[in-house]
Short mmCIF file of C-alpha atoms in Angstrom, two decimals:
data_model
loop_
_atom_site.label_atom_id
_atom_site.label_comp_id
_atom_site.label_asym_id
_atom_site.label_seq_id
_atom_site.Cartn_x
_atom_site.Cartn_y
_atom_site.Cartn_z
CA UNK A 494 21.13 8.38 23.64
CA UNK A 495 21.68 9.17 19.71
CA UNK A 496 20.36 6.75 17.60
CA UNK A 497 22.70 6.68 13.71
CA UNK A 498 20.27 5.69 11.07
CA UNK A 499 22.33 3.76 7.42
CA UNK A 500 20.17 4.34 4.92
CA UNK A 501 22.52 1.99 2.25
CA UNK A 502 21.60 2.81 -1.21
CA UNK A 503 18.78 4.67 -0.60
CA UNK A 504 16.83 7.63 -2.65
CA UNK A 505 17.58 10.33 -0.70
CA UNK A 506 14.07 11.67 -1.69
CA UNK A 507 12.91 8.77 -0.30
CA UNK A 508 14.16 9.59 3.62
CA UNK A 509 10.62 10.29 5.83
CA UNK A 510 12.10 12.88 7.31
CA UNK A 511 11.29 11.68 10.94
CA UNK A 512 11.31 8.26 12.02
CA UNK A 513 9.62 6.66 15.43
CA UNK A 514 11.34 5.04 17.65
CA UNK A 515 10.47 2.56 20.81
CA UNK A 516 12.45 1.36 23.57
CA UNK A 517 10.78 -1.20 26.02
CA UNK A 518 13.12 -2.38 28.52
CA UNK A 519 12.88 -5.97 29.12
CA UNK A 520 12.71 -6.68 33.05
CA UNK A 521 11.42 -4.10 35.41
CA UNK A 522 9.54 -2.85 32.74
CA UNK A 523 10.22 0.88 31.82
CA UNK A 524 9.37 2.01 27.82
CA UNK A 525 9.21 5.75 26.21
CA UNK A 526 9.82 6.41 23.02
CA UNK A 527 10.18 9.69 20.21
CA UNK A 528 11.02 11.34 16.94
CA UNK A 529 14.44 10.86 14.69
CA UNK A 530 14.99 14.34 13.30
CA UNK A 531 16.77 12.31 10.26
CA UNK A 532 18.03 15.05 8.67
CA UNK A 533 20.59 16.17 12.05
CA UNK A 534 23.52 14.05 12.08
CA UNK A 535 23.80 12.13 15.09
CA UNK A 536 27.72 12.10 15.17
CA UNK A 537 27.87 16.34 16.08
CA UNK A 538 23.86 16.81 17.19
CA UNK A 539 21.41 15.66 19.14
CA UNK A 540 18.72 13.74 17.06
CA UNK A 541 16.08 12.41 18.98
CA UNK A 542 13.06 15.01 19.95
CA UNK A 543 9.73 14.56 21.82
CA UNK A 544 10.37 12.07 23.72
CA UNK A 545 7.53 10.79 26.08
CA UNK A 546 7.57 7.50 28.63
CA UNK A 547 5.89 5.56 31.10
CA UNK A 548 6.98 7.03 33.65
CA UNK A 549 8.94 10.70 34.83
CA UNK A 550 12.10 11.06 33.84
CA UNK A 551 13.99 13.90 35.37
CA UNK A 552 16.81 13.72 32.62
CA UNK A 553 14.37 14.43 29.39
CA UNK A 554 13.22 17.63 31.82
CA UNK A 555 16.89 18.83 32.35
CA UNK A 556 18.62 17.78 28.76
CA UNK A 557 18.80 20.08 25.08
CA UNK A 558 15.22 18.37 23.77
CA UNK A 559 17.83 16.78 20.84
CA UNK A 560 18.85 13.29 23.17
CA UNK A 561 16.69 10.56 24.78
CA UNK A 562 17.47 9.63 27.90
CA UNK A 563 17.06 5.68 28.89
CA UNK A 564 17.73 4.32 32.03
CA UNK A 565 20.22 1.33 32.50
CA UNK A 566 18.96 -1.12 31.39
CA UNK A 567 18.66 -3.50 28.51
CA UNK A 568 16.87 -2.88 25.99
CA UNK A 569 14.92 -4.33 22.58
CA UNK A 570 14.14 -0.94 20.38
CA UNK A 571 12.51 -0.28 17.06
CA UNK A 572 12.47 2.48 14.58
CA UNK A 573 9.77 2.75 12.06
CA UNK A 574 8.52 5.70 10.00
CA UNK A 575 4.57 6.72 9.46
CA UNK A 576 3.06 9.25 7.15
CA UNK A 577 0.57 12.12 6.61
CA UNK A 578 -1.66 13.29 3.57
CA UNK A 579 -2.51 17.28 4.17
CA UNK A 580 -6.27 18.22 5.06
CA UNK A 581 -8.40 20.22 4.26
CA UNK A 582 -8.03 23.11 5.74
CA UNK A 583 -10.71 24.25 8.01
CA UNK A 584 -13.41 26.49 7.66
CA UNK A 585 -12.70 28.68 10.44
CA UNK A 586 -9.73 28.53 9.66
CA UNK A 587 -7.53 26.96 12.17
CA UNK A 588 -3.99 25.44 11.62
CA UNK A 589 -5.44 22.13 9.48
CA UNK A 590 -5.01 18.47 11.64
CA UNK A 591 -3.02 16.47 9.60
CA UNK A 592 -4.50 12.70 8.33
CA UNK A 593 -2.98 9.88 8.89
CA UNK A 594 -1.77 7.29 6.22
CA UNK A 595 0.53 4.89 8.28
CA UNK A 596 -0.03 5.05 12.05
CA UNK A 597 1.37 2.86 14.49
CA UNK A 598 -2.20 1.56 16.69
CA UNK A 599 -2.10 1.08 20.56
CA UNK A 600 1.31 3.41 20.45
CA UNK A 601 -0.13 5.81 23.44
CA UNK A 602 -1.41 3.05 25.05
CA UNK A 603 1.51 -0.02 25.42
CA UNK A 604 3.89 3.87 27.20
CA UNK A 605 1.41 4.25 29.75
CA UNK A 606 -0.04 0.84 30.56
CA UNK A 607 2.01 -2.16 30.96
CA UNK A 608 -0.74 -4.70 30.66
CA UNK A 609 -0.65 -3.67 26.86
CA UNK A 610 2.51 -5.54 24.88
CA UNK A 611 5.19 -5.17 23.23
CA UNK A 612 3.25 -7.41 20.44
CA UNK A 613 0.19 -5.86 20.49
CA UNK A 614 2.26 -2.95 17.98
CA UNK A 615 0.93 -2.29 14.88
CA UNK A 616 2.09 -0.33 11.74
CA UNK A 617 -1.33 0.38 10.10
CA UNK A 618 -2.03 1.56 6.61
CA UNK A 619 -5.32 3.76 7.00
CA UNK A 620 -8.93 1.92 5.56
CA UNK A 621 -11.69 3.80 4.19
CA UNK A 622 -14.24 2.02 6.03
CA UNK A 623 -17.39 1.92 4.19
CA UNK A 624 -16.42 4.82 1.37
CA UNK A 625 -14.80 4.62 -1.18
CA UNK A 626 -12.73 6.85 -3.44
CA UNK A 627 -14.16 8.99 -5.04
CA UNK A 628 -12.19 7.58 -9.01
CA UNK A 629 -14.68 4.24 -7.90
CA UNK A 630 -17.70 5.70 -6.29
CA UNK A 631 -18.43 7.90 -9.28
CA UNK A 632 -17.88 5.75 -11.92
CA UNK A 633 -20.49 2.80 -10.48
CA UNK A 634 -17.56 -0.25 -10.60
CA UNK A 635 -18.88 -3.69 -9.84
CA UNK A 636 -17.40 -5.19 -6.46
CA UNK A 637 -15.95 -8.62 -6.16
CA UNK A 638 -14.91 -7.99 -2.83
CA UNK A 639 -18.03 -5.91 -1.01
CA UNK A 640 -16.47 -7.43 2.08
CA UNK A 641 -12.66 -5.81 1.75
CA UNK A 642 -12.55 -2.56 2.95
CA UNK A 643 -10.36 0.59 1.06
CA UNK A 644 -6.38 1.29 2.06
CA UNK A 645 -5.69 4.90 2.07
CA UNK A 646 -3.06 5.11 -1.34
CA UNK A 647 0.92 5.29 0.83
CA UNK A 648 2.63 7.82 -1.32
CA UNK A 649 5.96 6.57 -0.36
CA UNK A 650 8.08 4.18 0.98
CA UNK A 651 7.71 2.19 4.88
CA UNK A 652 11.17 2.07 6.32
CA UNK A 653 11.88 -0.02 9.72
CA UNK A 654 14.43 -1.61 12.17
CA UNK A 655 15.55 -2.97 15.33
CA UNK A 656 17.57 -3.95 18.39
CA UNK A 657 17.28 -6.73 20.05
CA UNK A 658 18.27 -7.59 23.62
CA UNK A 659 20.07 -4.10 23.68
CA UNK A 660 22.11 -3.15 26.96
CA UNK A 661 22.06 0.49 28.22
CA UNK A 662 24.60 1.72 31.18
CA UNK A 663 23.09 4.61 32.80
CA UNK A 664 25.67 8.00 33.26
CA UNK A 665 27.11 7.55 29.46
CA UNK A 666 26.56 8.87 26.30
CA UNK A 667 25.55 5.52 23.56
CA UNK A 668 25.66 5.52 20.21
CA UNK A 669 23.26 3.14 18.25
CA UNK A 670 23.35 2.09 14.78
CA UNK A 671 20.09 0.97 12.87
CA UNK A 672 20.02 -0.29 9.37
CA UNK A 673 16.96 0.83 7.88
CA UNK A 674 15.08 -1.99 5.70
CA UNK A 675 12.60 -1.22 3.01
CA UNK A 676 9.34 -3.64 4.30
CA UNK A 677 6.67 -1.20 2.31
CA UNK A 678 6.88 -3.38 -1.82
CA UNK A 679 6.69 -1.44 -4.46
CA UNK A 680 4.61 -3.27 -7.39
CA UNK A 681 4.79 -2.77 -10.71
CA UNK A 682 0.73 -4.04 -12.31
CA UNK A 683 0.83 -4.48 -16.33
CA UNK A 684 -1.43 -4.85 -18.33
CA UNK A 685 -1.26 -6.18 -22.28
CA UNK A 686 -4.56 -4.14 -23.42
CA UNK A 687 -5.42 -5.32 -27.06
CA UNK A 688 -7.83 -3.50 -29.09
CA UNK A 689 -9.93 -4.92 -31.99
CA UNK A 690 -12.14 -2.86 -34.89
CA UNK A 691 -11.61 0.97 -35.10
CA UNK A 692 -10.69 2.00 -31.68
CA UNK A 693 -8.01 4.56 -31.61
CA UNK A 694 -5.16 5.95 -28.66
CA UNK A 695 -8.23 8.11 -28.85
CA UNK A 696 -11.12 6.71 -27.95
CA UNK A 697 -9.63 5.51 -25.05
CA UNK A 698 -9.02 6.47 -21.62
CA UNK A 699 -6.10 5.59 -18.88
CA UNK A 700 -7.89 2.33 -16.12
CA UNK A 701 -8.91 2.04 -12.90
CA UNK A 702 -6.40 -0.70 -11.13
CA UNK A 703 -7.89 -2.69 -8.33
CA UNK A 704 -5.99 -5.02 -6.61
CA UNK A 705 -7.79 -7.06 -3.62
CA UNK A 706 -6.08 -9.34 -1.54
CA UNK A 707 -4.06 -6.40 -0.13
CA UNK A 708 -2.61 -6.31 4.30
CA UNK A 709 -2.47 -3.29 6.30
CA UNK A 710 -1.27 -4.88 9.00
CA UNK A 711 2.45 -5.44 10.94
CA UNK A 712 3.55 -6.00 13.88
CA UNK A 713 6.03 -4.06 14.87
CA UNK A 714 7.49 -6.63 17.45
CA UNK A 715 7.39 -9.94 15.19
CA UNK A 716 8.52 -8.62 12.03
CA UNK A 717 4.94 -10.29 10.73
CA UNK A 718 1.32 -9.72 8.02
CA UNK A 719 -2.31 -10.10 9.92
CA UNK A 720 -3.88 -11.20 7.13
CA UNK A 721 -7.59 -11.65 9.08
CA UNK A 722 -8.46 -8.76 7.33
CA UNK A 723 -7.45 -8.34 4.59
CA UNK A 724 -7.95 -5.18 2.39
CA UNK A 725 -7.91 -3.23 -1.41
CA UNK A 726 -6.76 -0.47 -3.47
CA UNK A 727 -6.84 1.43 -6.38
CA UNK A 728 -5.26 3.65 -8.43
CA UNK A 729 -5.74 5.73 -11.63
CA UNK A 730 -3.58 5.57 -13.67
CA UNK A 731 -2.13 8.41 -15.17
CA UNK A 732 -1.73 9.47 -18.87
CA UNK A 733 3.00 8.87 -19.00
CA UNK A 734 1.48 5.01 -17.30
CA UNK A 735 -0.68 3.90 -20.14
CA UNK A 736 1.21 3.99 -23.69
CA UNK A 737 1.42 2.36 -26.79
CA UNK A 738 3.41 -0.16 -28.07
CA UNK A 739 2.08 -1.14 -31.23
CA UNK A 740 -1.43 -0.99 -34.05
CA UNK A 741 -3.68 -1.85 -32.03
CA UNK A 742 -2.17 -2.32 -28.92
CA UNK A 743 -1.58 -0.68 -25.41
CA UNK A 744 0.07 -1.55 -22.57
CA UNK A 745 -0.58 0.53 -19.08
CA UNK A 746 2.26 0.07 -15.82
CA UNK A 747 0.84 1.31 -12.09
CA UNK A 748 2.64 1.19 -9.12
CA UNK A 749 1.29 0.10 -5.63
CA UNK A 750 3.22 0.31 -2.26
CA UNK A 751 2.32 -2.55 -0.23
CA UNK A 752 2.99 -5.08 2.83
CA UNK A 753 1.92 -7.60 1.52
CA UNK A 754 -0.72 -9.01 -1.68
CA UNK A 755 -2.22 -12.73 -0.40
CA UNK A 756 -2.55 -14.67 -3.71
CA UNK A 757 -6.66 -16.12 -4.17
CA UNK A 758 -7.43 -19.73 -2.77
CA UNK A 759 -7.63 -20.96 -5.98
CA UNK A 760 -7.53 -20.30 -10.27
CA UNK A 761 -11.14 -20.00 -10.76
CA UNK A 762 -11.38 -17.99 -8.33
CA UNK A 763 -12.98 -14.34 -9.41
CA UNK A 764 -13.73 -12.75 -6.41
CA UNK A 765 -11.05 -12.59 -2.17
CA UNK A 766 -8.07 -12.07 -1.80
CA UNK A 767 -5.68 -11.55 -5.45
CA UNK A 768 -8.28 -10.93 -7.89
CA UNK A 769 -7.43 -7.85 -10.39
CA UNK A 770 -10.30 -4.92 -11.98
CA UNK A 771 -9.50 -3.07 -14.52
CA UNK A 772 -13.10 -0.35 -15.44
CA UNK A 773 -11.67 1.73 -18.68
CA UNK A 774 -14.00 4.16 -20.46
CA UNK A 775 -14.36 3.47 -24.22
CA UNK A 776 -15.47 5.93 -26.55
CA UNK A 777 -17.11 3.77 -30.31
CA UNK A 778 -18.95 4.49 -33.31
CA UNK A 779 -23.28 5.03 -32.31
CA UNK A 780 -24.65 2.29 -34.87
CA UNK A 781 -27.97 2.99 -36.45
CA UNK A 782 -30.64 0.38 -36.65
CA UNK A 783 -29.04 -0.53 -40.33
CA UNK A 784 -26.11 -1.48 -38.29
CA UNK A 785 -23.94 1.80 -40.40
CA UNK A 786 -22.53 5.08 -38.16
CA UNK A 787 -24.10 7.79 -37.03
CA UNK A 788 -22.89 10.89 -38.36
CA UNK A 789 -23.00 14.98 -37.22
CA UNK A 790 -23.60 17.09 -39.28
CA UNK A 791 -20.32 17.82 -40.44
CA UNK A 792 -19.92 14.21 -41.68
CA UNK A 793 -17.73 13.26 -38.83
CA UNK A 794 -18.95 9.18 -36.79
CA UNK A 795 -20.90 9.80 -33.33
CA UNK A 796 -19.80 8.41 -30.60
CA UNK A 797 -20.34 7.10 -28.20
CA UNK A 798 -18.76 7.01 -24.45
CA UNK A 799 -18.87 4.85 -21.31
CA UNK A 800 -17.14 2.70 -18.43
CA UNK A 801 -16.35 -1.04 -20.03
CA UNK A 802 -15.08 -3.54 -16.94
CA UNK A 803 -12.98 -6.74 -15.99
CA UNK A 804 -11.58 -9.20 -13.78
CA UNK A 805 -8.87 -11.68 -13.97
CA UNK A 806 -7.11 -13.69 -11.27
CA UNK A 807 -3.93 -13.31 -11.27
CA UNK A 808 -2.59 -16.26 -9.71
CA UNK A 809 0.22 -17.87 -11.08
CA UNK A 810 1.96 -14.51 -11.16
CA UNK A 811 1.92 -13.42 -7.69
CA UNK A 812 2.82 -16.54 -5.94
CA UNK A 813 5.88 -16.69 -8.72
CA UNK A 814 6.28 -13.11 -7.31
CA UNK A 815 6.59 -15.00 -3.68
CA UNK A 816 5.43 -11.69 -2.75
CA UNK A 817 4.77 -13.87 1.11
CA UNK A 818 6.47 -16.04 3.10
CA UNK A 819 4.62 -18.24 6.24
CA UNK A 820 6.25 -20.13 8.23
CA UNK A 821 5.18 -21.80 12.31
CA UNK A 822 2.15 -20.13 10.76
CA UNK A 823 2.95 -16.70 10.86
CA UNK A 824 3.08 -14.08 7.29
CA UNK A 825 5.90 -12.41 7.20
CA UNK A 826 7.06 -10.04 4.50
CA UNK A 827 9.36 -10.56 1.85
CA UNK A 828 11.48 -7.26 1.85
CA UNK A 829 13.36 -6.51 -1.41
CA UNK A 830 14.85 -2.84 -2.01
CA UNK A 831 13.56 -3.91 -5.94
CA UNK A 832 10.82 -3.07 -7.08
CA UNK A 833 7.89 -6.35 -8.31
CA UNK A 834 6.46 -6.48 -10.67
CA UNK A 835 3.63 -8.78 -11.69
CA UNK A 836 2.30 -9.29 -15.22
CA UNK A 837 -0.34 -10.01 -16.51
CA UNK A 838 0.38 -12.12 -19.64
CA UNK A 839 -2.47 -12.63 -20.64
CA UNK A 840 -3.61 -9.35 -23.24
CA UNK A 841 -7.41 -7.92 -22.11
CA UNK A 842 -8.77 -7.68 -25.17
CA UNK A 843 -11.02 -4.65 -26.81
CA UNK A 844 -13.80 -5.78 -29.24
CA UNK A 845 -16.12 -2.38 -30.49
CA UNK A 846 -17.34 -1.20 -26.53
CA UNK A 847 -16.38 -4.44 -25.19
CA UNK A 848 -13.92 -6.54 -22.82
CA UNK A 849 -13.04 -10.70 -24.58
CA UNK A 850 -14.31 -12.90 -23.00
CA UNK A 851 -11.56 -15.39 -22.39
CA UNK A 852 -13.34 -19.56 -23.56
CA UNK A 853 -10.53 -20.58 -20.83
CA UNK A 854 -11.84 -18.96 -18.34
CA UNK A 855 -8.18 -18.02 -16.78
CA UNK A 856 -8.97 -15.14 -18.20
CA UNK A 857 -10.15 -11.86 -18.48
CA UNK A 858 -14.00 -12.06 -17.76
CA UNK A 859 -16.43 -9.01 -18.39
CA UNK A 860 -18.68 -7.87 -17.05
CA UNK A 861 -21.21 -5.18 -17.83
CA UNK A 862 -22.49 -3.50 -14.02
CA UNK A 863 -25.60 -1.53 -15.57
CA UNK A 864 -26.86 -5.48 -18.01
CA UNK A 865 -28.89 -7.03 -15.15
CA UNK A 866 -28.32 -10.36 -16.93
CA UNK A 867 -24.49 -10.21 -17.60
CA UNK A 868 -23.97 -11.81 -13.18
CA UNK A 869 -20.12 -13.02 -12.33
CA UNK A 870 -20.78 -16.54 -10.82
CA UNK A 871 -19.14 -17.24 -8.48
CA UNK A 872 -18.19 -20.76 -7.33
CA UNK A 873 -18.88 -21.40 -4.04
#
């Protein structure tokens, strides 16, 4: 069997080099998997390698290593990609092993143990467990969601396709088409920042953006999300993502590839899913006892630099974006090839080196982890 993957208008730079293919015979269970080389045209050559089956298949050994052999029967066939990142070279000089960012859980068990159901196959984004990303761990960010682990940051989209109830006849070559669908959502978080006083662009560093409520598991068979455990994502904005738009106004746009985000249960919450947190390094003039700026020996103002922190619940924005859909008690992604823009309408206002609290209680709320009296009040 050969596989033709139809990518439509997908940018060539975003097409993964390899895709996993998983085939499950429905009656008289038999399972197999392989790797699709997306650079090979299946009309001219076999494009599937590394086949592994639930039992030995003699034809596999006789083939050219680029065809996918299936026994006769009716199949469900899935195609999906994983992601890995390069690992640091070991001290002993051996070849480093790639570290998984996205992987298929239970795949080995599924192939070799008939007691494992296809419904147990999940695409999972790796979490960091008890660890925190360096940009968070080194900056003493207040922890609004201590029970949610951080996800590894996805670097590119995830694609998926399925063909169900495919009848395979023994003895003849078969070419099966799959229309690839991007299932990961590219979410653009857009913040507007306004400063008051003498703060200038050079006094601000690009912020750290954190969003909770991220889904980390996608059921390959049923194409639904596992929301029993949620995670959080974090990104350090780059200089080109943080721009000045006018006098004392700034705009920050950061991007997340995600399997969906669950909004908060209510507008007034500042913990749990769907909470956006910002950490921003600000430099402000050091003041003496009389409130006048302290000057250095050259007569220039001496500045103090520190992180300021704020959080907001973008309940309305996340709900309006319709990132997920609940049907028959299950949560599904809303697929979109276009980016999803989440623009926070309430501006983040900075005065001196403080975030100005929103009087309504619905906008940005400041928090200073260095001040024990500045606890965020969370309604239970």
